[in-house]
Each structure stands twice: as C-alpha cells, then as structure tokens.
CSV table of C-alpha atoms in Angstrom, one decimal:
chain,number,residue,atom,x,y,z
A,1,UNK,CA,62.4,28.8,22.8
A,2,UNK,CA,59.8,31.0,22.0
A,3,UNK,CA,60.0,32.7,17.5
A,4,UNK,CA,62.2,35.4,17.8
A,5,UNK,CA,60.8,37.8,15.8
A,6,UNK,CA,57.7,37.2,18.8
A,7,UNK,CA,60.4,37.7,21.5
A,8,UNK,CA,61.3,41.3,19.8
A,9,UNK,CA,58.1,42.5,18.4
A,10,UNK,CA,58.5,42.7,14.8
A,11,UNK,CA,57.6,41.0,11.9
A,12,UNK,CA,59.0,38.8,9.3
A,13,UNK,CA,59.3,41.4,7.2
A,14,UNK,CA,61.3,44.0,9.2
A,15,UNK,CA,64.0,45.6,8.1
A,16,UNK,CA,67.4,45.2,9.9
A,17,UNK,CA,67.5,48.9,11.3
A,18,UNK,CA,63.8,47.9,12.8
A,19,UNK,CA,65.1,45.0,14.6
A,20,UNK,CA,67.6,46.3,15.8
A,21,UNK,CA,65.8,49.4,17.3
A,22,UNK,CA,63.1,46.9,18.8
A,23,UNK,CA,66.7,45.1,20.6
A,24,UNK,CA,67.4,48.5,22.5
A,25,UNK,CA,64.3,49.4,23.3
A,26,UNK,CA,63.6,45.9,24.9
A,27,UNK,CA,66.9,45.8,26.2
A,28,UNK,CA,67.2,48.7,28.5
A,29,UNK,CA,63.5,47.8,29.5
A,30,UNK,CA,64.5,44.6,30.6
A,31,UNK,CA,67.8,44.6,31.6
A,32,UNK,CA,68.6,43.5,35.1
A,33,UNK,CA,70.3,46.4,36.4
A,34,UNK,CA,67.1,48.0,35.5
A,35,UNK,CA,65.0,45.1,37.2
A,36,UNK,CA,66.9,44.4,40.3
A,37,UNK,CA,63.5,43.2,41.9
A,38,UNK,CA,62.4,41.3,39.6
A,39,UNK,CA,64.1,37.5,39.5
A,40,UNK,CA,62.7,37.3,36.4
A,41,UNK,CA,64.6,40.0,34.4
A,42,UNK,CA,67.4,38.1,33.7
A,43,UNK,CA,65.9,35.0,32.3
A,44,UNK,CA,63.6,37.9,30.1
A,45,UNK,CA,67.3,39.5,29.1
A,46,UNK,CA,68.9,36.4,28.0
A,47,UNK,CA,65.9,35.0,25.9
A,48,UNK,CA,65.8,39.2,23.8
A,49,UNK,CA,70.4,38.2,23.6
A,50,UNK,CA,69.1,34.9,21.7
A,51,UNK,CA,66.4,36.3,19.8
A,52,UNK,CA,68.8,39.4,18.7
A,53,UNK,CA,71.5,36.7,17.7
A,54,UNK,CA,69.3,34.9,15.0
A,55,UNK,CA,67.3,38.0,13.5
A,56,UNK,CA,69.8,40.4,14.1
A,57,UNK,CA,72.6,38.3,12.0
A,58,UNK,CA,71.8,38.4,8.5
A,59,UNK,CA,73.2,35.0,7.7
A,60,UNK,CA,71.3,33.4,10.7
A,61,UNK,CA,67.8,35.0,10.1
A,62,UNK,CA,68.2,33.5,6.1
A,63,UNK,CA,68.7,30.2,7.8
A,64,UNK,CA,66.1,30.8,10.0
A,65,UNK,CA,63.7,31.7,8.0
A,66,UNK,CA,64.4,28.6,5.3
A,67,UNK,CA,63.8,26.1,8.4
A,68,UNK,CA,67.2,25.3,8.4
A,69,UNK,CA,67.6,26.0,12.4
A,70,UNK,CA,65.6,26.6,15.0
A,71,UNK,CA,64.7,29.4,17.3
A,72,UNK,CA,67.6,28.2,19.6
A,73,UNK,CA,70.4,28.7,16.7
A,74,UNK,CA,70.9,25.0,16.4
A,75,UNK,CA,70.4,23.0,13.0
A,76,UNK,CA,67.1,21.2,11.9
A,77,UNK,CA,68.0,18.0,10.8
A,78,UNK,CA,66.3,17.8,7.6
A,79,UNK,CA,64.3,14.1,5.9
A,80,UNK,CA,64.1,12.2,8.9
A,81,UNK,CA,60.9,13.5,11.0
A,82,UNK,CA,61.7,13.2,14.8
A,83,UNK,CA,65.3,11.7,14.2
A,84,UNK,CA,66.7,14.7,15.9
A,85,UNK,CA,65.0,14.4,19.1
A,86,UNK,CA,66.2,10.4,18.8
A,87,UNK,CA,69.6,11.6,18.5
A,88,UNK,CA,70.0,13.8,21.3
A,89,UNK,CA,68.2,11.0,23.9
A,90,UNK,CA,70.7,9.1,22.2
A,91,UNK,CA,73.7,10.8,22.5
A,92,UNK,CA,76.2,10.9,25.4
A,93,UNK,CA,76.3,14.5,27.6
A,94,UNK,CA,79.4,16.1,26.5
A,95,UNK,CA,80.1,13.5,23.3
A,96,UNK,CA,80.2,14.6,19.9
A,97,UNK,CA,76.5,14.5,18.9
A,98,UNK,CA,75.0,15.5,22.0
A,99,UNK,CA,72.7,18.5,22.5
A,100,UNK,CA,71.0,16.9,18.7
A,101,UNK,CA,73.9,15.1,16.9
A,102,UNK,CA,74.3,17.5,14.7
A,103,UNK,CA,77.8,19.3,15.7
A,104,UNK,CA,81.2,18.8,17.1
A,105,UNK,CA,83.1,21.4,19.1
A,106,UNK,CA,86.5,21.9,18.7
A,107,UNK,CA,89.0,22.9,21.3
A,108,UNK,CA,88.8,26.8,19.9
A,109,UNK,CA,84.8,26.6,20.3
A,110,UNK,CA,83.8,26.2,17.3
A,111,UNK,CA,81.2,24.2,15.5
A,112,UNK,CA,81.3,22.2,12.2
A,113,UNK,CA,78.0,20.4,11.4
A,114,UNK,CA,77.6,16.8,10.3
A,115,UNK,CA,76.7,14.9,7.5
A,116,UNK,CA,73.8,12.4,7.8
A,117,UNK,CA,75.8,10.0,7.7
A,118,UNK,CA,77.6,11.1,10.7
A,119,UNK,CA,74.8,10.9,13.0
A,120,UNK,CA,73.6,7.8,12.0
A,121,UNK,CA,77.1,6.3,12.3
A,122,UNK,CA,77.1,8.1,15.8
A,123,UNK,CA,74.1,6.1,17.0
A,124,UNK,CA,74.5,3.0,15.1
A,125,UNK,CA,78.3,2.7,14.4
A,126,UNK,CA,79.0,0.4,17.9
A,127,UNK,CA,76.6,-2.3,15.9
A,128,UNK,CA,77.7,-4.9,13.2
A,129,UNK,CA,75.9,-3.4,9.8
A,130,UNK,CA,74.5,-0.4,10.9
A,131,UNK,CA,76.3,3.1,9.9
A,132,UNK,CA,79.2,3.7,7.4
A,133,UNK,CA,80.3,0.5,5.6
A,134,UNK,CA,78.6,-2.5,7.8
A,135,UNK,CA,80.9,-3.9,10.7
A,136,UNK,CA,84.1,-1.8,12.0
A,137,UNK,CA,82.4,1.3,10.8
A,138,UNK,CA,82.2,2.1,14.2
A,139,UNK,CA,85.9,2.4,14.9
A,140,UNK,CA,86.0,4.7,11.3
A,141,UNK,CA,83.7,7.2,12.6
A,142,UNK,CA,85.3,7.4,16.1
A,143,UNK,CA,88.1,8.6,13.9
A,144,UNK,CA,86.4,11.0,11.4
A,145,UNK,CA,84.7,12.7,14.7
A,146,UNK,CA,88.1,12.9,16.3
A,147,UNK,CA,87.7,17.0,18.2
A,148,UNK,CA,89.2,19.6,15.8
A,149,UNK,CA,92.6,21.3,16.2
A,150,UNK,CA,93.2,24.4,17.5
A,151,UNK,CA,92.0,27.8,15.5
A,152,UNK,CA,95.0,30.2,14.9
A,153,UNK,CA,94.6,34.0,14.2
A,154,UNK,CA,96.6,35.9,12.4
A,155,UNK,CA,96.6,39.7,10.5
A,156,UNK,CA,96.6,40.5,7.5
A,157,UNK,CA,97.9,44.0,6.8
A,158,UNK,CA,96.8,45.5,2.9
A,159,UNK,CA,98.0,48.1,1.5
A,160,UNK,CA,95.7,50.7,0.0
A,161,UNK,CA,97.1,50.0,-3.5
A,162,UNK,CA,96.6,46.1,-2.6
A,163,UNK,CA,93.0,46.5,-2.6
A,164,UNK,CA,93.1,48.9,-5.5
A,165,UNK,CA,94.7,46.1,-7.2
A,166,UNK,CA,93.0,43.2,-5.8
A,167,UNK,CA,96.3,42.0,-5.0
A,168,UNK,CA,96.9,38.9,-2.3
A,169,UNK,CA,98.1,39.6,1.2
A,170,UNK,CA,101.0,37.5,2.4
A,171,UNK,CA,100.0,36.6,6.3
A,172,UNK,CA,102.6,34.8,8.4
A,173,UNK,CA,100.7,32.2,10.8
A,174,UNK,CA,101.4,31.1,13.7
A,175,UNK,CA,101.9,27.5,12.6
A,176,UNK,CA,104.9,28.4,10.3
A,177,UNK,CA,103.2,28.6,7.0
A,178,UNK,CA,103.2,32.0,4.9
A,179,UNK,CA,100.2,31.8,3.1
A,180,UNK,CA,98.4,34.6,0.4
A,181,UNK,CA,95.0,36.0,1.2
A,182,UNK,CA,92.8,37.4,-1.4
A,183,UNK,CA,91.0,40.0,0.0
A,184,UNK,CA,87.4,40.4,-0.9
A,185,UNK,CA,86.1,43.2,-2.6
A,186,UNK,CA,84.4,46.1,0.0
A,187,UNK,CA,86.6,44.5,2.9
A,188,UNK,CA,87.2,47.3,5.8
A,189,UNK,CA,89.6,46.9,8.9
A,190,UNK,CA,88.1,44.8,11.3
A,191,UNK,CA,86.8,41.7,8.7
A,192,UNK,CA,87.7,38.4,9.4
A,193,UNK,CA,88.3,35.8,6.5
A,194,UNK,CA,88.4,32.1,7.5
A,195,UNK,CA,90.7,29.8,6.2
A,196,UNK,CA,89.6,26.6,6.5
A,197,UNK,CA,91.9,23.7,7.4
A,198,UNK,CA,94.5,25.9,7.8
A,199,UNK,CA,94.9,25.8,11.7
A,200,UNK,CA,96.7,23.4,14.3
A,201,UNK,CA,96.5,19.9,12.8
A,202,UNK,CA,94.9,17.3,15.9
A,203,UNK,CA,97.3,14.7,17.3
A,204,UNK,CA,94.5,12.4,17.5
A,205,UNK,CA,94.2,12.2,14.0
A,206,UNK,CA,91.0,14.5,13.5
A,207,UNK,CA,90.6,17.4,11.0
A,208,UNK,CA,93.4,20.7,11.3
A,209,UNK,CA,91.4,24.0,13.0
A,210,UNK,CA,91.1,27.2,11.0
A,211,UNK,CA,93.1,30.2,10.1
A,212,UNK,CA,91.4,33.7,11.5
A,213,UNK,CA,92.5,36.0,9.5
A,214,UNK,CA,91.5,39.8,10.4
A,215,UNK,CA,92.5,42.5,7.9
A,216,UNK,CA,93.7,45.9,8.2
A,217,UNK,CA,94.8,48.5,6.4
A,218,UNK,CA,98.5,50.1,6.3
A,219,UNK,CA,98.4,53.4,7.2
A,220,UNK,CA,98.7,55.6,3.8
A,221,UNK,CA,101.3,58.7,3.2
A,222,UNK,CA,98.8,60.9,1.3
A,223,UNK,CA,95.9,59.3,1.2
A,224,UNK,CA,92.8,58.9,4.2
A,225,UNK,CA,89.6,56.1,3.3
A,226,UNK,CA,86.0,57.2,4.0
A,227,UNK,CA,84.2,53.8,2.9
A,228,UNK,CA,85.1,53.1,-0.5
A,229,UNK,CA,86.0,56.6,-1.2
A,230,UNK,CA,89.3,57.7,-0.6
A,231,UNK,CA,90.6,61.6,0.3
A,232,UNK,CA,93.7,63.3,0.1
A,233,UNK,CA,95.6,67.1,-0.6
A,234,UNK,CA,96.3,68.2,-4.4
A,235,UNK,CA,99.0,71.2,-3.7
A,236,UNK,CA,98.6,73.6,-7.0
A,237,UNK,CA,101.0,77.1,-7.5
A,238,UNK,CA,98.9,80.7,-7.4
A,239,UNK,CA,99.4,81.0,-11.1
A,240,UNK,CA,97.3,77.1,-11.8
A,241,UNK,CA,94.9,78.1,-9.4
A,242,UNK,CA,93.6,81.0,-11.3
A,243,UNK,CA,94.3,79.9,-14.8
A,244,UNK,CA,93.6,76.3,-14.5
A,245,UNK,CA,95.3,74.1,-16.3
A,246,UNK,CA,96.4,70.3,-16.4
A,247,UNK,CA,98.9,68.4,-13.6
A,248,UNK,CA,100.0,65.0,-12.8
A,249,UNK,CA,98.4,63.1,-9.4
A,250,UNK,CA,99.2,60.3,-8.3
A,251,UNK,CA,96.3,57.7,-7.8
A,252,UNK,CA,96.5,54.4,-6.1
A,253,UNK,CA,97.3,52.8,-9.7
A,254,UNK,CA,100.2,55.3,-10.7
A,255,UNK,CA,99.8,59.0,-12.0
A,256,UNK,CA,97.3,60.3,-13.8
A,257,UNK,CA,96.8,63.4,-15.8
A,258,UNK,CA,94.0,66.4,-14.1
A,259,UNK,CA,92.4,69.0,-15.2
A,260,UNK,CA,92.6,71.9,-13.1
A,261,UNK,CA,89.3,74.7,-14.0
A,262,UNK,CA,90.3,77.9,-14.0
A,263,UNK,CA,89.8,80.6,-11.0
A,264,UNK,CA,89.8,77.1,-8.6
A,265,UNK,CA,90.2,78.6,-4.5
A,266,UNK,CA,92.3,76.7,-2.4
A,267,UNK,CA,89.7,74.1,-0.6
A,268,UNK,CA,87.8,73.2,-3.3
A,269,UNK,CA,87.1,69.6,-3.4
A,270,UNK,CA,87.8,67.9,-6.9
A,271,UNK,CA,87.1,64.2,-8.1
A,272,UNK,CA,88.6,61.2,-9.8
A,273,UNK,CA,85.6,58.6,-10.5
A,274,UNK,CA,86.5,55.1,-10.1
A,275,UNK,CA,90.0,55.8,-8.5
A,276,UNK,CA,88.8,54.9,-5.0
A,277,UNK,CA,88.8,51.0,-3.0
A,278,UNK,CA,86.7,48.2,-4.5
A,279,UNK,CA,82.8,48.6,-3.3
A,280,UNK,CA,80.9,44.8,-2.6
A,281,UNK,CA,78.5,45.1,-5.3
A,282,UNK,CA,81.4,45.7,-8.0
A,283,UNK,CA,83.2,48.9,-9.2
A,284,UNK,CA,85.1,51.3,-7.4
A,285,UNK,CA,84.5,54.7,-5.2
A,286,UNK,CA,86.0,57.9,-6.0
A,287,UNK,CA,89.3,59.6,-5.2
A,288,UNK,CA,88.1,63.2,-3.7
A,289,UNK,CA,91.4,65.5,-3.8
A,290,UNK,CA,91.0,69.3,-1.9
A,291,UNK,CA,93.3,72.0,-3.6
A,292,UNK,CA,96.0,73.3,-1.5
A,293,UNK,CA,97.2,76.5,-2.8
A,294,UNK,CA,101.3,76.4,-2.3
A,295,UNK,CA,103.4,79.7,-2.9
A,296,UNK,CA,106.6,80.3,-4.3
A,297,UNK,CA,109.0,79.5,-1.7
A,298,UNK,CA,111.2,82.5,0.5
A,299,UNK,CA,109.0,84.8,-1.6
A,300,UNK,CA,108.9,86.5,-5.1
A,301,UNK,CA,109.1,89.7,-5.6
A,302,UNK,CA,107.4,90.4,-8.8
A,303,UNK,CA,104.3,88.4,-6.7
A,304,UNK,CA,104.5,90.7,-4.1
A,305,UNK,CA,104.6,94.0,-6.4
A,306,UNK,CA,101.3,92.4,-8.2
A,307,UNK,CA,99.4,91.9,-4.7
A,308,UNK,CA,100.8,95.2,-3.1
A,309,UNK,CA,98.7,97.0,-6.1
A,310,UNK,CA,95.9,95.0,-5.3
A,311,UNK,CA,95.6,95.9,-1.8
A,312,UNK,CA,96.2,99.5,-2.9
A,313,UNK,CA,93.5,99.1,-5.4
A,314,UNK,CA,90.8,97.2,-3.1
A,315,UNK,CA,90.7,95.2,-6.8
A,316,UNK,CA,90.2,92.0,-4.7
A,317,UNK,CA,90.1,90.6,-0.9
A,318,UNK,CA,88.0,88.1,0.7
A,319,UNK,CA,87.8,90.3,4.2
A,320,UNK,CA,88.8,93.6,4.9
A,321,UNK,CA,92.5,94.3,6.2
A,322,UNK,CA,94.7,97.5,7.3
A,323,UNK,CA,96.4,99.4,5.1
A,324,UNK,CA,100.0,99.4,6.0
A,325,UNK,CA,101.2,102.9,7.1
C-alpha cells in the first residue's frame, strides 16, 4: 500500500483538521456513487478509507510515523530484517500468525500483538530445541496462543458529581462481576474504557476477552454540561436583584456562598471558576449560573403600590406600555 499521507495529499506535518478536510474532498471525488463508470472508483475509495484510518487516528499516525506499522495498519516487526515476510510464508492461512505472525484474533475481532518470542515459537515450536524452552515448547505455545474469549460491553452511568469527585463507577457485567471504573479526567458520553482481562474467560484454556465499557452521564436535576463547563438557573427575589447581596448555591461539591452585584437583571450570566467537570489537561471548567428573577408568590401589595407609582411616574420601563384607564 501506497504512504498515506501520498494517498491524501498532505504532508507530514499537517494538522488533523487538514487531513481530515483532504479525506472529504477526495472522498466525494472518488466515491463510487459518484464514479459509477469507472471500475476503478472503488478500489481508489477503499485505498483514501485506509489511508484516512492511519493518519486520521491520532494513536495510529504516532505509530506510523515511529516505524512501528506499516502503511497497511499492521505491525513492523522490529530487530529481525525480513523475518516478517518469513513469517507470513510461514504461517498457515487463517492460523494464529498468518497475514505476518504478529497478531491473534479473538472471537470478538480483536487483535492482541505478540511477543518475539511468540512468533518464533510459532514457526519453530513443532521442532525439538527451537522456540520457548527446547523440546515440548511447542505444545506450550499451542496453549499460550489458544483464541481469546469473548469481549463483553457494558455502561457505565456517572453521575455529574462522580466526575466532580473523581469518584469510581460501579458497572454490572455481563459475566456476573460488579466491578468499579475510574473514570478519566475530560471523559464525555460516548468514551469507551477497556478493561482488560475482564471479559469471557476461553474454554480452551487461552487468555479471558475484555470488558467495553462506554460511559454516560446521568441526566442532572439543575444542572446541563457544555464540555467541561457546566450551566444551570440561579432564582434571586426582586429586592436581591437590585441590591445585590450574598446567597447559597449549590455546586456539584455541596453549597457554596455567592455574591450577588447590585442592580443584576434577570438573564445575566454569572460564574463559579473551577466548579465545572474535570478538563484532560488538569483542573476544572466553570459553573455558569443565569439569574432568574422570582416574585413574591400570589402577589404583594406593598410591591404593587411601589410599581403602580412607577408606571405613573415613567421613573423606569424597559419598553413602552398602556396606561391603564
């Protein structure tokens, strides 16, 4: 397969918004639908998918970049020039090893890589003192490269004050274990944390799958999350609203004490720093509360009096408004 970074157009040193506008641009060019002529197009559409899945993942474009795979996704066996290509005339189609004797699928599709010393014993292990420990290593890696069990998925479901806390998330899987997930910091609905080992254990005897864990977030009574900042409604009484003055909120760590400025109009946005969720880099975002101006219940009289003479007055209204008859 050709360098993807060729395949797409860009350089080394594009950014990921660059490579992925380079994707979409090639892609609707060259999508079949769009090529129905040409027999071509879909070989040309497959080889932009691959490129796009190396570059366009940051963890695969690292790796790719180092030398540790190749332009195909697969790993580069590292110290032993030309050993790979050994390995995969070596290996049987559809055994572990095969395709470059460097993974082995599980049942859930997944991949784990080898050691060195599991391709080696691979090739050599049927021979008396080649591989792993000299004669009957064979029969031990046959065992260690048993298929993998099953994967299991599961959800985790955090509270806001959870991640506030950086409390663990108690996840029931599917296996019959309860286990407790720590939730990374910066983690949105949608993530998926791997638990390795933590899956369907193999009859054969070969290593347990993993536990996919995807997190999302319990549905909050007064708050709503924008990223690592979180909103929500302060109500305030006419009288703090125009004088200001100091109130209790609650925050997703208990109450705290606000200050409320003076002559504040019902809308107005204020902020709590560092009372928002957890941000990936460290520290926290910010809690924004908008003022809610509440009035006295059924009424008050004395209110109405005061407001009555203000109308009369014109002292103060944001738009103009009949005069009662």
């Amino acid at each position: 397969m050709r360098d993807p970074y060729e395949i797409l157009g860009v350089s080394k040193t594009a950014s990921e918004a660059e490579i992925k506008q380079a994707f979409r641009k090639l892609a609707k060019k060259h999508h079949p639908d769009q090529n129905a002529k040409d027999p071509k197009a879909k070989e040309r559409f497959a080889e932009l998918n691959g490129a796009y899945e190396i570059v366009g993942d940051k963890e695969k474009r690292a790796k790719f970049d180092r030398g540790e795979i190749g332009a195909d996704g697969k790993p580069r066996f590292q110290g032993f020039e030309g050993f790979e290509g050994f390995g995969q005339r070596g290996a049987r189609p559809g055994a572990p090893g095969a395709g470059g004797g460097r993974f082995r699928w599980s049942t859930a599709g997944g991949a784990d890589p080898f050691s060195a010393e599991d391709i080696i014993g691979d090739i050599f292990g049927n021979f008396s003192g080649f591989g792993r420990g000299g004669a009957g290593a064979g029969a031990s890696n046959r065992r260690t490269q048993q298929p993998r069990g099953e994967h299991v998925t599961a959800t985790a479901a955090v509270t806001l004050e959870q991640l506030a806390r950086g409390e663990k998330a108690r996840v029931d899987l599917p296996t019959g274990r309860t286990v407790e997930v720590a939730i990374p910091p910066g983690a949105r609905p949608g993530k998926i944390i791997r638990l390795k080992g933590q899956g369907r254990a193999n009859p054969a005897g070969g290593e347990p799958g993993d536990a996919l864990i995807t997190v999302e977030f319990v549905s909050h009574p007064r708050f709503r999350v924008e990223g690592d900042t979180i909103r929500g409604d302060l109500e305030v009484g006419l009288d703090q609203a125009a004088l200001g003055g100091k109130v209790r909120v609650d925050t997703l760590e208990g109450p705290v004490t606000m200050n409320i400025p003076p002559h504040s109009s019902g809308g107005r946005t204020l902020r709590l720093k560092g009372k928002g969720l957890p941000k990936v880099a460290g520290g926290r975002g910010d809690l924004l509360l908008t003022l809610r101006i509440v009035l006295p219940e059924g009424g008050d009289p004395e209110l109405d009096q005061l407001m009555r003479k203000w109308r009369d007055e014109g002292r103060y209204s944001t738009r103009d408004s009949e005069q009662e008859a």
